Short mmCIF file of C-alpha atoms in Angstrom, two decimals:
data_model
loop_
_atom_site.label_atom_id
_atom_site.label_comp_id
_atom_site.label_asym_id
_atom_site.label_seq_id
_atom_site.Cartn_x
_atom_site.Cartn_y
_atom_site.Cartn_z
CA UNK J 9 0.00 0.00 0.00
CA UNK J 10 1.37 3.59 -0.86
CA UNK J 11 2.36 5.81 1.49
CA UNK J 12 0.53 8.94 -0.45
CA UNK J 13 1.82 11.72 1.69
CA UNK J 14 4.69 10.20 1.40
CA UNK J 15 4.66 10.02 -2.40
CA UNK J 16 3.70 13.90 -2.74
CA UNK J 17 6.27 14.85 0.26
CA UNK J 18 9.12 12.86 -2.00
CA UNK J 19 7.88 14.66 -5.11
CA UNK J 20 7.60 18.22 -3.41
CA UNK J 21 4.03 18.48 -4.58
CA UNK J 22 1.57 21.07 -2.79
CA UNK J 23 -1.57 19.28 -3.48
CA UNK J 24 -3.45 16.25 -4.72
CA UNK J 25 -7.01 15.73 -5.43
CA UNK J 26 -8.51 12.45 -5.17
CA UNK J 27 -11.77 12.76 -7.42
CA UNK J 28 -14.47 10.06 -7.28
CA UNK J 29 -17.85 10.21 -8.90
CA UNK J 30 -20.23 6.93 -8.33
CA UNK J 31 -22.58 8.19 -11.00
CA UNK J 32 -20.16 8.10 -14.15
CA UNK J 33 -17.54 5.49 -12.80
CA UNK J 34 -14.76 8.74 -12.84
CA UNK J 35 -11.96 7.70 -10.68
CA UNK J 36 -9.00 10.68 -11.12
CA UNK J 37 -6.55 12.04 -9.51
CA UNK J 38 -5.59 15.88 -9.75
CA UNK J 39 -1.63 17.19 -9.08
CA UNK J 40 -0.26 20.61 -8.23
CA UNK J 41 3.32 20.78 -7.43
CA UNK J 42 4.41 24.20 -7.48
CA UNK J 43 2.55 27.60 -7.85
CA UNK J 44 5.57 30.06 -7.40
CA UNK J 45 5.29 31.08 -10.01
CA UNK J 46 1.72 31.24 -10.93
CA UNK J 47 -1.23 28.97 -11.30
CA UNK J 48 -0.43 25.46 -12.28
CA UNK J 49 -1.03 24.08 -15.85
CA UNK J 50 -0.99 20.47 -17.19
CA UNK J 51 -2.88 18.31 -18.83
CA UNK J 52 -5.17 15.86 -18.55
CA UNK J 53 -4.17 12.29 -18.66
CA UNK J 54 -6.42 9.07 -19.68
CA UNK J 55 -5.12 5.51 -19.55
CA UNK J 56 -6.12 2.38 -18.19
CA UNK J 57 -3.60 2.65 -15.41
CA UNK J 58 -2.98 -0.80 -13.64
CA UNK J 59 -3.37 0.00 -10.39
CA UNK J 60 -3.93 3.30 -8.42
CA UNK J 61 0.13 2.97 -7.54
CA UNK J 62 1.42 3.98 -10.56
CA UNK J 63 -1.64 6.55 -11.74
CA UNK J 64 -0.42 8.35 -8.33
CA UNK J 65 3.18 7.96 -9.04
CA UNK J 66 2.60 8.97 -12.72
CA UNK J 67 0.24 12.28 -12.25
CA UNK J 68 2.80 13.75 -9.22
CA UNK J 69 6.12 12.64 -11.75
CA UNK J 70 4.37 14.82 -14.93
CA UNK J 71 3.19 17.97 -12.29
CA UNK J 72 6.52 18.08 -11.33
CA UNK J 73 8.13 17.80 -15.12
CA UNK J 74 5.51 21.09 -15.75
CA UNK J 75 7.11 23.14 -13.02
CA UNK J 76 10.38 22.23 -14.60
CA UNK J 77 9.02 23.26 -17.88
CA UNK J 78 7.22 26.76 -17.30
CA UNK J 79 10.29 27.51 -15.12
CA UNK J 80 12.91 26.75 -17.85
CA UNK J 81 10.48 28.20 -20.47
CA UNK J 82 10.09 31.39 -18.67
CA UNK J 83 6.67 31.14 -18.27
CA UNK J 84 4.71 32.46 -15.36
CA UNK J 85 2.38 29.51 -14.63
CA UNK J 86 2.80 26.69 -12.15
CA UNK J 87 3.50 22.82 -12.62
CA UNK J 88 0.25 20.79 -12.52
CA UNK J 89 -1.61 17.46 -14.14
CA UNK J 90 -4.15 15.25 -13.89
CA UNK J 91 -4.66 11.35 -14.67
CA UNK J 92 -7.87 9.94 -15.19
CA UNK J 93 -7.88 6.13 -14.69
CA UNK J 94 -9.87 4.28 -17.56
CA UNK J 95 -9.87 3.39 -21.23
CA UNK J 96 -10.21 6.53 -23.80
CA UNK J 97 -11.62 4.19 -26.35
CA UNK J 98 -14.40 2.58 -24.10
CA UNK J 99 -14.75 4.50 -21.03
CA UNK J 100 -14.74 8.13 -21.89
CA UNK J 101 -18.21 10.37 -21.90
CA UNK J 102 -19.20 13.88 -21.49
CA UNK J 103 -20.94 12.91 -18.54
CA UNK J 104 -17.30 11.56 -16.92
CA UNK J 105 -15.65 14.72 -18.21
CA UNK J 106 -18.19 16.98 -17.12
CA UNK J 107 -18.38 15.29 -13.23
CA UNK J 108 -14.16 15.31 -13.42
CA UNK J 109 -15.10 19.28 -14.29
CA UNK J 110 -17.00 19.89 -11.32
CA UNK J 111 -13.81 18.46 -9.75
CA UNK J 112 -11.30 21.03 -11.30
CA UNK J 113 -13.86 23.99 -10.42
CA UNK J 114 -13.45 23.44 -7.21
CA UNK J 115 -10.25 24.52 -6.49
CA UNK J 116 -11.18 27.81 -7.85
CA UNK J 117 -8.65 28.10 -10.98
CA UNK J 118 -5.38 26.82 -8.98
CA UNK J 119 -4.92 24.27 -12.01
CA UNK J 120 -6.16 24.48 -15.16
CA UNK J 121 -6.41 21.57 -17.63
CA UNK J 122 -4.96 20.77 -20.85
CA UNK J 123 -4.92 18.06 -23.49
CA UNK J 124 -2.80 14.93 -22.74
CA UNK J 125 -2.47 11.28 -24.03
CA UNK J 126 -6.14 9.91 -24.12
CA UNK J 127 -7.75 13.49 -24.56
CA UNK J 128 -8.67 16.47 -26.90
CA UNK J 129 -10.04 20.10 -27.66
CA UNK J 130 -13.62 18.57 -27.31
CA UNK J 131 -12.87 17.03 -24.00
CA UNK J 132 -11.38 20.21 -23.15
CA UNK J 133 -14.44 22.10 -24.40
CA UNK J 134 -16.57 19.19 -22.35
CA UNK J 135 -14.48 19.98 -19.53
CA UNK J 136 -15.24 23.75 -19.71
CA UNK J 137 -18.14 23.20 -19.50
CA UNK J 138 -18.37 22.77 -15.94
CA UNK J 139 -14.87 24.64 -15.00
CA UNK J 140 -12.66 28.13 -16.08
CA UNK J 141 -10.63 28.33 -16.87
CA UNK J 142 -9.27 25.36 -19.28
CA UNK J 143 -6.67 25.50 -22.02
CA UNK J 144 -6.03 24.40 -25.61
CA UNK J 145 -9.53 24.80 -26.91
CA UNK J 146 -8.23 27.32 -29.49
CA UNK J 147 -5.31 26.58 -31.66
CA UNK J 148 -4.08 22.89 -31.63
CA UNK J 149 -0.81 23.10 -29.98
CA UNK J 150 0.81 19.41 -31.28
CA UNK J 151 2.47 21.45 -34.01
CA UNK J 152 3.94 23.79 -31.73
CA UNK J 153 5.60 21.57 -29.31
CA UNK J 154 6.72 19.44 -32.61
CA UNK J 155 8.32 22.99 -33.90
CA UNK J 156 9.97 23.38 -30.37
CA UNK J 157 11.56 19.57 -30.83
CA UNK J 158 12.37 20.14 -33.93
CA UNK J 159 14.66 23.43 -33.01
CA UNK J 160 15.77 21.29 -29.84
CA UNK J 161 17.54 18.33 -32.36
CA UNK J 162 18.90 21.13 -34.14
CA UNK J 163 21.28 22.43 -31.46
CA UNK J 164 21.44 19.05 -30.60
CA UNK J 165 22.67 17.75 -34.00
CA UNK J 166 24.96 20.85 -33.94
CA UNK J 167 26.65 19.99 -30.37
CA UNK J 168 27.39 16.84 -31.59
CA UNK J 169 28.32 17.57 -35.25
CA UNK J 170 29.09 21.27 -35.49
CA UNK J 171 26.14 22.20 -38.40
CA UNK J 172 22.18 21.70 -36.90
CA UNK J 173 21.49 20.50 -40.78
CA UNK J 174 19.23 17.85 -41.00
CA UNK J 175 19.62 17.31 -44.28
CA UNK J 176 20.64 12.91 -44.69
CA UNK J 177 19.92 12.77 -40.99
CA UNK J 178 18.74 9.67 -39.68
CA UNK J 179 15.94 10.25 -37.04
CA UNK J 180 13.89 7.57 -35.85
CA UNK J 181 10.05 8.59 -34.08
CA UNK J 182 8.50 7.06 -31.52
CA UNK J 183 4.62 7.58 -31.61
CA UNK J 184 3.64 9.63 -34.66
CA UNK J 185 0.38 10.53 -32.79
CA UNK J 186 -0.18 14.93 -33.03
CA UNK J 187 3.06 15.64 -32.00
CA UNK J 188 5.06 12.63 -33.57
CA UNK J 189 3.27 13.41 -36.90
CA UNK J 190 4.01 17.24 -37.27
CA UNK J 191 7.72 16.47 -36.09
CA UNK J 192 7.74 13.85 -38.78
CA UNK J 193 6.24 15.89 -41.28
CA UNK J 194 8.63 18.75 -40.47
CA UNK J 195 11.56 16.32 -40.52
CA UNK J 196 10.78 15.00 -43.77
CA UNK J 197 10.62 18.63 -45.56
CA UNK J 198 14.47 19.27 -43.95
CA UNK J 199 15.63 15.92 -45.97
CA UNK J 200 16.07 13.66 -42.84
CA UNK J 201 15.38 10.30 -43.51
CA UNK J 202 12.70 9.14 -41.08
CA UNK J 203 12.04 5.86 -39.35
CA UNK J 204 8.62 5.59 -37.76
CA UNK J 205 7.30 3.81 -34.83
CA UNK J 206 3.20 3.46 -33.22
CA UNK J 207 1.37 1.38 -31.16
CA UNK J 208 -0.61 1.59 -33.65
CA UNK J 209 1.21 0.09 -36.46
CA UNK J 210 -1.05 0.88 -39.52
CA UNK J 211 -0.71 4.70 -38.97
CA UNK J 212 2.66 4.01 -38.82
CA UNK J 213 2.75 2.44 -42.04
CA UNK J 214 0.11 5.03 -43.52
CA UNK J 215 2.71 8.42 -42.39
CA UNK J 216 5.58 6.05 -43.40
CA UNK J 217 4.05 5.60 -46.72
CA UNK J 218 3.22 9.12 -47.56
CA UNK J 219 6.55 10.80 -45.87
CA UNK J 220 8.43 7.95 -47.79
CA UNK J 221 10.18 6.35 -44.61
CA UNK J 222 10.89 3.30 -42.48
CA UNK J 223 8.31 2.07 -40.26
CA UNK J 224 9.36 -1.06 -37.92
CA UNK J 225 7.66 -2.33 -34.86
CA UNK J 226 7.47 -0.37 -31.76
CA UNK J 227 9.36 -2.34 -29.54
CA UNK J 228 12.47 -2.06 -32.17
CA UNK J 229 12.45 1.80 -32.40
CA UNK J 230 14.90 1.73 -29.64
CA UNK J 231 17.26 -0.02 -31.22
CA UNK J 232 17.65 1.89 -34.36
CA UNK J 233 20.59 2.50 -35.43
CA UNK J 234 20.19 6.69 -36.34
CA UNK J 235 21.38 10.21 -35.80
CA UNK J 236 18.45 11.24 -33.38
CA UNK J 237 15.88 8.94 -31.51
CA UNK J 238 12.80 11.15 -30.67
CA UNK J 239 10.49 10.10 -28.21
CA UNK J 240 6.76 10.93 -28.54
CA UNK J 241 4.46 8.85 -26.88
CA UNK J 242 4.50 7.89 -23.50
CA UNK J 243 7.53 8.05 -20.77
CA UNK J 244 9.90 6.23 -19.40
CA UNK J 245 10.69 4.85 -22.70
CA UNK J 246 14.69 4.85 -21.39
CA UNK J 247 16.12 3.11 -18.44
CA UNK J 248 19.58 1.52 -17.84
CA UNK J 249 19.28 -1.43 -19.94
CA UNK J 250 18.18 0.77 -22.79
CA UNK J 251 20.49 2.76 -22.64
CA UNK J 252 23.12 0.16 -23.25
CA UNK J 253 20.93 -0.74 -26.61
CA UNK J 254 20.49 2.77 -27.90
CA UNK J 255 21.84 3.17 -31.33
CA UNK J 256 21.46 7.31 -31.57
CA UNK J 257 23.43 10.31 -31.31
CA UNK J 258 21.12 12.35 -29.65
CA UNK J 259 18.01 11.72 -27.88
CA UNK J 260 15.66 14.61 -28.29
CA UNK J 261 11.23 14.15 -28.28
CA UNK J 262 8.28 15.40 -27.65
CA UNK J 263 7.17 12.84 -24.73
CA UNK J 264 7.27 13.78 -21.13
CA UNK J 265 9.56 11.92 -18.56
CA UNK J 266 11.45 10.28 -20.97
CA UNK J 267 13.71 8.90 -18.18
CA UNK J 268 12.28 5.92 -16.45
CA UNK J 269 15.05 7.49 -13.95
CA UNK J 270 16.95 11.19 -13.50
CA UNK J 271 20.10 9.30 -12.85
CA UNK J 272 19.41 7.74 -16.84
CA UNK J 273 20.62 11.03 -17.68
CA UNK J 274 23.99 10.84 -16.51
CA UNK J 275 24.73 7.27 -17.61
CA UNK J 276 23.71 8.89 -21.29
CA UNK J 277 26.69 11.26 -20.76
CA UNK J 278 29.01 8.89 -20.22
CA UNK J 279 27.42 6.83 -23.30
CA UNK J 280 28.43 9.87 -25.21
CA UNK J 281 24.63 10.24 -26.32
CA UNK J 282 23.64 14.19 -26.69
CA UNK J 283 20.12 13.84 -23.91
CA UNK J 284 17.76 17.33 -24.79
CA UNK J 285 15.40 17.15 -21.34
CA UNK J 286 12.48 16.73 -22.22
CA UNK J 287 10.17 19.26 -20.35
CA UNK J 288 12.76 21.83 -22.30
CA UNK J 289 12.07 20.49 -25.89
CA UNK J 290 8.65 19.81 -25.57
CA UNK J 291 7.44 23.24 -24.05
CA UNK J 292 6.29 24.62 -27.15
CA UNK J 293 2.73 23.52 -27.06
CA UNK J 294 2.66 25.12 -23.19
CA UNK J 295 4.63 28.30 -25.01
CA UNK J 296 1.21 28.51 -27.11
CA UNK J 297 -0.90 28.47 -24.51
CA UNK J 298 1.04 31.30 -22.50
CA UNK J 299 1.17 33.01 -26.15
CA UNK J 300 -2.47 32.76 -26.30
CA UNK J 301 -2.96 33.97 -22.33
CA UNK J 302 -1.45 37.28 -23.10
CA UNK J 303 -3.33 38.04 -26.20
CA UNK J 304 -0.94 37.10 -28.59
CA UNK J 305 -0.94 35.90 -32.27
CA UNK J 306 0.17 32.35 -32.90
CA UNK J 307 3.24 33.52 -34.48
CA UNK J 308 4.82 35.20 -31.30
CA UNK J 309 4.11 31.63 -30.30
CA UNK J 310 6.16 30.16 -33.38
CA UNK J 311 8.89 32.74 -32.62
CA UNK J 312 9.35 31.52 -29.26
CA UNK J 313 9.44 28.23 -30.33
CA UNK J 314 12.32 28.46 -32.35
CA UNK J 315 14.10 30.36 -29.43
CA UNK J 316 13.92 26.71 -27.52
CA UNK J 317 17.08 26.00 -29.58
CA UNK J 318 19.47 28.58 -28.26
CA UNK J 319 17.77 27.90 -24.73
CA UNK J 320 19.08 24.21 -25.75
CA UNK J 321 22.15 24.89 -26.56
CA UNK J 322 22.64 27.31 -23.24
CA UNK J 323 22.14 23.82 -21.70
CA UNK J 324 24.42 22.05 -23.61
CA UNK J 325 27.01 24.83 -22.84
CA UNK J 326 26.71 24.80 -19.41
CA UNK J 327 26.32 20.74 -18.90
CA UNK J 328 29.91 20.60 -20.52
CA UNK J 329 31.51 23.95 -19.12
CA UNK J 330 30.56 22.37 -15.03
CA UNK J 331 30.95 18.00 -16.30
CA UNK J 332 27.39 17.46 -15.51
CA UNK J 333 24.63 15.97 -17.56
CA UNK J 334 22.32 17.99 -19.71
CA UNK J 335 19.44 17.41 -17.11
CA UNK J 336 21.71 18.26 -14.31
CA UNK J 337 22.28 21.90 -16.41
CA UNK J 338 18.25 22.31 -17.44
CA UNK J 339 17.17 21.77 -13.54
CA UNK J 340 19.91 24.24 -11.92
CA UNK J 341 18.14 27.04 -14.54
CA UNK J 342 14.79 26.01 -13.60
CA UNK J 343 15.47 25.77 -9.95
CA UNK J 344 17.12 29.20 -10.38
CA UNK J 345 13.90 30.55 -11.72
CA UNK J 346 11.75 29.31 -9.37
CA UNK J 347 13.89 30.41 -6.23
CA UNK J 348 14.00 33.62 -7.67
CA UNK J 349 10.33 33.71 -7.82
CA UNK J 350 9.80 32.50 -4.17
CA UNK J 351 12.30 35.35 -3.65
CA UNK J 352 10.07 37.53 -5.16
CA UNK J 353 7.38 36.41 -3.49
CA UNK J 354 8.42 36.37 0.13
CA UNK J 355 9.70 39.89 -0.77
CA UNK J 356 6.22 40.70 -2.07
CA UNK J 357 4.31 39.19 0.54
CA UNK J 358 6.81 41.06 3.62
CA UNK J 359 5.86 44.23 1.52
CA UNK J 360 1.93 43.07 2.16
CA UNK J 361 2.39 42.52 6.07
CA UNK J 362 4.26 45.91 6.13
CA UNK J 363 1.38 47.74 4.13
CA UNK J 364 -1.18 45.88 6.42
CA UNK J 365 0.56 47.02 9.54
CA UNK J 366 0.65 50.90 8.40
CA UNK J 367 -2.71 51.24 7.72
CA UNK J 368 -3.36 49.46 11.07
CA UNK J 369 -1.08 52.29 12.31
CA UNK J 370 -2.98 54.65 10.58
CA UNK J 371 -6.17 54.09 12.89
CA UNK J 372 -3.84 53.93 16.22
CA UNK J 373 -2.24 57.09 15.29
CA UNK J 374 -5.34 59.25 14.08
CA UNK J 375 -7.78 57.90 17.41
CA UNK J 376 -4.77 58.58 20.10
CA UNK J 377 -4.49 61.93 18.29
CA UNK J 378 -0.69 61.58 17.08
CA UNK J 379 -1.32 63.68 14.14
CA UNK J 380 2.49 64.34 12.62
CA UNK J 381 3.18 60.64 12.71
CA UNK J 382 0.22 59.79 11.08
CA UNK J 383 0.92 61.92 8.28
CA UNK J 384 4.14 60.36 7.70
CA UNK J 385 2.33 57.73 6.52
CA UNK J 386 1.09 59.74 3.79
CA UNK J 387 2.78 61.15 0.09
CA UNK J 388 2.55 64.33 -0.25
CA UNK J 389 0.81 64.16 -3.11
CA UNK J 390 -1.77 61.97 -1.30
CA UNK J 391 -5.82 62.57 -2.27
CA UNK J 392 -8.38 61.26 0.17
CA UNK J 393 -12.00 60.96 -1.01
CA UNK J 394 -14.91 60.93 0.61
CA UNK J 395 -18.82 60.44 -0.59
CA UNK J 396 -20.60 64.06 -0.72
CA UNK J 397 -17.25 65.88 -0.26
CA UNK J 398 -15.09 67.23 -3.23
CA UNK J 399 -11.34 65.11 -2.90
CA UNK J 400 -8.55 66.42 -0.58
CA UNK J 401 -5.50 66.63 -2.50
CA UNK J 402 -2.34 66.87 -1.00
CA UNK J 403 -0.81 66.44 2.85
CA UNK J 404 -1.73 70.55 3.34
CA UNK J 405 -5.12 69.69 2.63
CA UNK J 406 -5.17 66.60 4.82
CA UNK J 407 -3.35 68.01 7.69
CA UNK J 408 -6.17 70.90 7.25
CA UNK J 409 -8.78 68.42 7.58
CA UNK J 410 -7.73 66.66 10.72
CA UNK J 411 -6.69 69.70 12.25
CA UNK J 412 -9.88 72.04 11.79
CA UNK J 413 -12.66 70.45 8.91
CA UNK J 414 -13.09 66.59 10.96
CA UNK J 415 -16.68 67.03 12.79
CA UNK J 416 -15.37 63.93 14.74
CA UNK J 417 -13.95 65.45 18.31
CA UNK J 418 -12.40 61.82 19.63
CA UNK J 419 -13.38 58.42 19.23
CA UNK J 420 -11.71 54.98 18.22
CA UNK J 421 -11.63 52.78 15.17
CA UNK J 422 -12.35 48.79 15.13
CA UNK J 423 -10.34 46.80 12.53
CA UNK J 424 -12.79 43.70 11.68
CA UNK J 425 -10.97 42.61 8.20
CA UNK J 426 -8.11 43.56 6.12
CA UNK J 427 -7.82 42.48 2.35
CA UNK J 428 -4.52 42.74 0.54
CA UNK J 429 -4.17 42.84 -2.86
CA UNK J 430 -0.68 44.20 -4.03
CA UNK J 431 -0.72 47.85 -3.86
CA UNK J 432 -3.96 48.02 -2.76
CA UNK J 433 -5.50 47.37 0.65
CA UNK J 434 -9.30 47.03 1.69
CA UNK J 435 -10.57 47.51 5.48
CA UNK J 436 -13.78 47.22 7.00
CA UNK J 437 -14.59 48.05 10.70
CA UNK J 438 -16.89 50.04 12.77
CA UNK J 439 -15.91 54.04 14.39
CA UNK J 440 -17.49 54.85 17.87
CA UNK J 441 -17.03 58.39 19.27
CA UNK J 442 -18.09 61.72 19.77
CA UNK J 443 -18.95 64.95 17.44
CA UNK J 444 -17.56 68.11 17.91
CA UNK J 445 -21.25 69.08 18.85
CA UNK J 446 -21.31 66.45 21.53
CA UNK J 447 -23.57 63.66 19.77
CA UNK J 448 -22.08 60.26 19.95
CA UNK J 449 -22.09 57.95 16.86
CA UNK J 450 -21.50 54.70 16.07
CA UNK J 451 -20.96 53.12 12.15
CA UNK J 452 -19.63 50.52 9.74
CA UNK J 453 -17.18 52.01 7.52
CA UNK J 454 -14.84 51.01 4.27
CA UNK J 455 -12.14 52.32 3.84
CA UNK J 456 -9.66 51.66 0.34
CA UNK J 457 -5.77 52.59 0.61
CA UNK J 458 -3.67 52.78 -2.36
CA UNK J 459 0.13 52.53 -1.84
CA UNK J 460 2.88 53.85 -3.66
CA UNK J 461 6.13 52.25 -2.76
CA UNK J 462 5.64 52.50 1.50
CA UNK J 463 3.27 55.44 1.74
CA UNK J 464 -0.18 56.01 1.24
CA UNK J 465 -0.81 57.62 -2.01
CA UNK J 466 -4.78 57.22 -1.62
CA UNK J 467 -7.56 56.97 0.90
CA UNK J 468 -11.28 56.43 -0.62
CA UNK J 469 -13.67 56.12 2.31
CA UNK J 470 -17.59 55.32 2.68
CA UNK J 471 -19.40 54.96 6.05
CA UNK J 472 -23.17 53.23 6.20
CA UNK J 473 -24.78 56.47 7.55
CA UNK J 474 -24.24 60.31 6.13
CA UNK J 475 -22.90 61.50 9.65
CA UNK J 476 -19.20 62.33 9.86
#
């Protein structure tokens, strides 16, 4: 029996959801390792999984491959993936997608789901149905994380031969699914000569047919003796042993985890074998979907994709400059990224807590009556607005209001919530006191502060009765 929190402790993930729905049969689990530096991202896996072991063991292994990715990509989103256990073929049905929806909804857009082995834009569609936000239900992005492959064997090809032509290069494709078949296809129109692997043998034979290559049976691919072996279906595709069969150059796909083991990676360098990582090559399709997030045309996308190769080749670089493998290199970036982001983020969120505890200030300052530090609190270029009242702008005008305009005489301020977002800061409370005229009063009041570096730059309040 699995130890789960074992499992996610060892993987460094922050959550996992266990989703169960009697109704439609859906038995999935959901992964988010890291959200430093944004929400995660990842798709959405469907395979007949064996036991509930290795679904567990594969979802937290591929959310942890996306951190890598957006990290190394330089992508503000956060590692995530899901796995839904069952047979794409027989089991799928919008009524499973829709209840695994409801699932995703609920935690409130901290992951958001993608197309993976076993599912599509329509499942994604399905999906949306019931949750937002969900990705690749625009452009397919297969041929985008082929075109990032593809510029990954280039600077691979170069490190090993000194000219990223493909031109007579042998390169041998395992799984010529989406991704397999654009890589392929783009292959082919460089003058490689292709050998072509599936599960699926006939579509093997059919691309192999029109692309005039090799196809052979997917347990040989492996063993092909070629230039480049690309990897494009599932993972773990290279352990040990293989390694000792390989008969490539450089091994550079579109798959995820193509390691059945990190420490494969250094037993490749000492094979001599060129190893791209694989969350580095393959980020193109995720390099879409960020392309698409900010508004962006589909070519920014392309251009970015094609920038994978000199990211590649900075990895090469570096794994020989320090003697480490090309994995070692790729994870000391990423891991540089993200600590930089939780730097950013501590630093951020001690800039939060500082904000919070000034504007508490504020309301000790202004009811004990400790008027010149409490407008050190303030720019001097500060407005304050109030309902009914035309805006005072400036630290004269304030200091004129507290010191002669304020109908309040004394009183105190209750702090019942604080709300911080960035530069801004929401509080709601209740003021008791007494008038200038001697009437007491008691109300709920809002106020908004704006901050500017460590000072209040703006004040917007509202009380729940027209008296002060």
């Amino acid at each position: 029996m699995v130890d789960v929190f074992e499992a996610i402790s060892r993987e460094g993930c922050e959550q996992a959801l266990f989703c169960h729905d009697p109704q439609t049969g859906l038995r999935a689990i959901i992964a988010i390792h890291d959200t430093t530096l944004g929400p995660s991202l990842g798709g959405v896996r469907m395979r007949p999984y064996p036991t509930e072991e290795e679904a567990l063991a594969d979802v937290l292994d591929l959310a942890r491959a996306m951190t890598y990715k957006f990290a190394a990509a330089g992508i503000d989103l956060g590692g995530g993936k899901s796995v839904i256990i069952g047979d794409p073929a027989t089991a799928k049905s919008e009524d499973l997608l829709r209840a695994f929806g409801r699932f995703v909804r609920t935690l409130g857009g901290r992951y958001i789901p993608g197309i993976d082995v076993g599912t599509t834009q329509d499942d994604m569609r399905t999906i949306g149905l019931e949750a937002e936000p969900v990705s690749c239900v625009g452009v397919d992005p297969s041929p985008y994380t082929a075109l990032g492959v593809y510029a990954a064997i280039r600077a691979c090809i170069r490190h090993a031969t000194g000219s990223p032509d493909l031109e007579g290069a042998r390169i041998a494709i395992q799984g010529v699914g989406h991704v397999g078949e654009a890589l392929a296809r783009r292959s082919a129109e460089a003058g490689a000569d292709l050998v072509l692997a599936d599960v699926d043998g006939a579509r093997a034979e059919r691309l192999a047919k029109e692309l005039d290559a090799t196809a052979v049976d997917a347990d040989d691919i492996v063993t092909v003796a070629c230039d480049v072996l690309a990897p494009c279906a599932v993972g773990g595709v290279i352990d040990e042993e293989t390694v000792a069969r390989l008969g490539c150059r450089v091994v550079a796909g579109g798959a995820n985890n193509v390691l059945a083991d990190p420490r494969v990676a250094e037993t490749l360098r000492a094979r001599g074998i060129v190893y791209a990582p694989d969350y580095v090559a393959n980020a193109g399709g995720v390099i879409l979907l960020d392309t698409e997030r900010a508004g962006d045309p589909p070519e920014r996308a392309a251009d970015r994709c094609w920038e994978l190769g000199d990211r590649m080749r900075h990895i090469l670089e570096r794994a020989d400059a320090e003697g480490i493998s090309t994995l070692a290199a790729a994870n000391g970036l990423a891991e540089q990224r993200l600590g930089e982001g939780r730097s950013e983020a501590s630093a951020l969120e001690a800039q939060l807590v500082t904000r919070a505890q000034r504007v508490r200030r504020y309301y000790e300052l202004v009811d004990a009556g400790r008027l010149e530090e409490m407008y050190a609190l303030f720019h001097d270029d500060v407005v304050y607005r109030r309902p009914g009242y035309e805006p005072l702008e400036g630290i004269e005008a304030l200091r004129g209001f507290y010191e002669g305009e304020r109908v309040i005489r004394e009183g105190a301020h209750t702090v019942s919530s604080v709300a911080l977002d960035g530069e801004r800061i929401a509080v709601e409370g209740e003021f008791g006191g007494v008038l200038h005229d001697g009437s007491r009063v008691t109300v709920r009041f809002a106020d908004f502060f704006v901050f500017r570096g460590g000072r209040i730059a703006r004040r917007d309040t509202y009380f729940d009765a027209p008296l002060v």
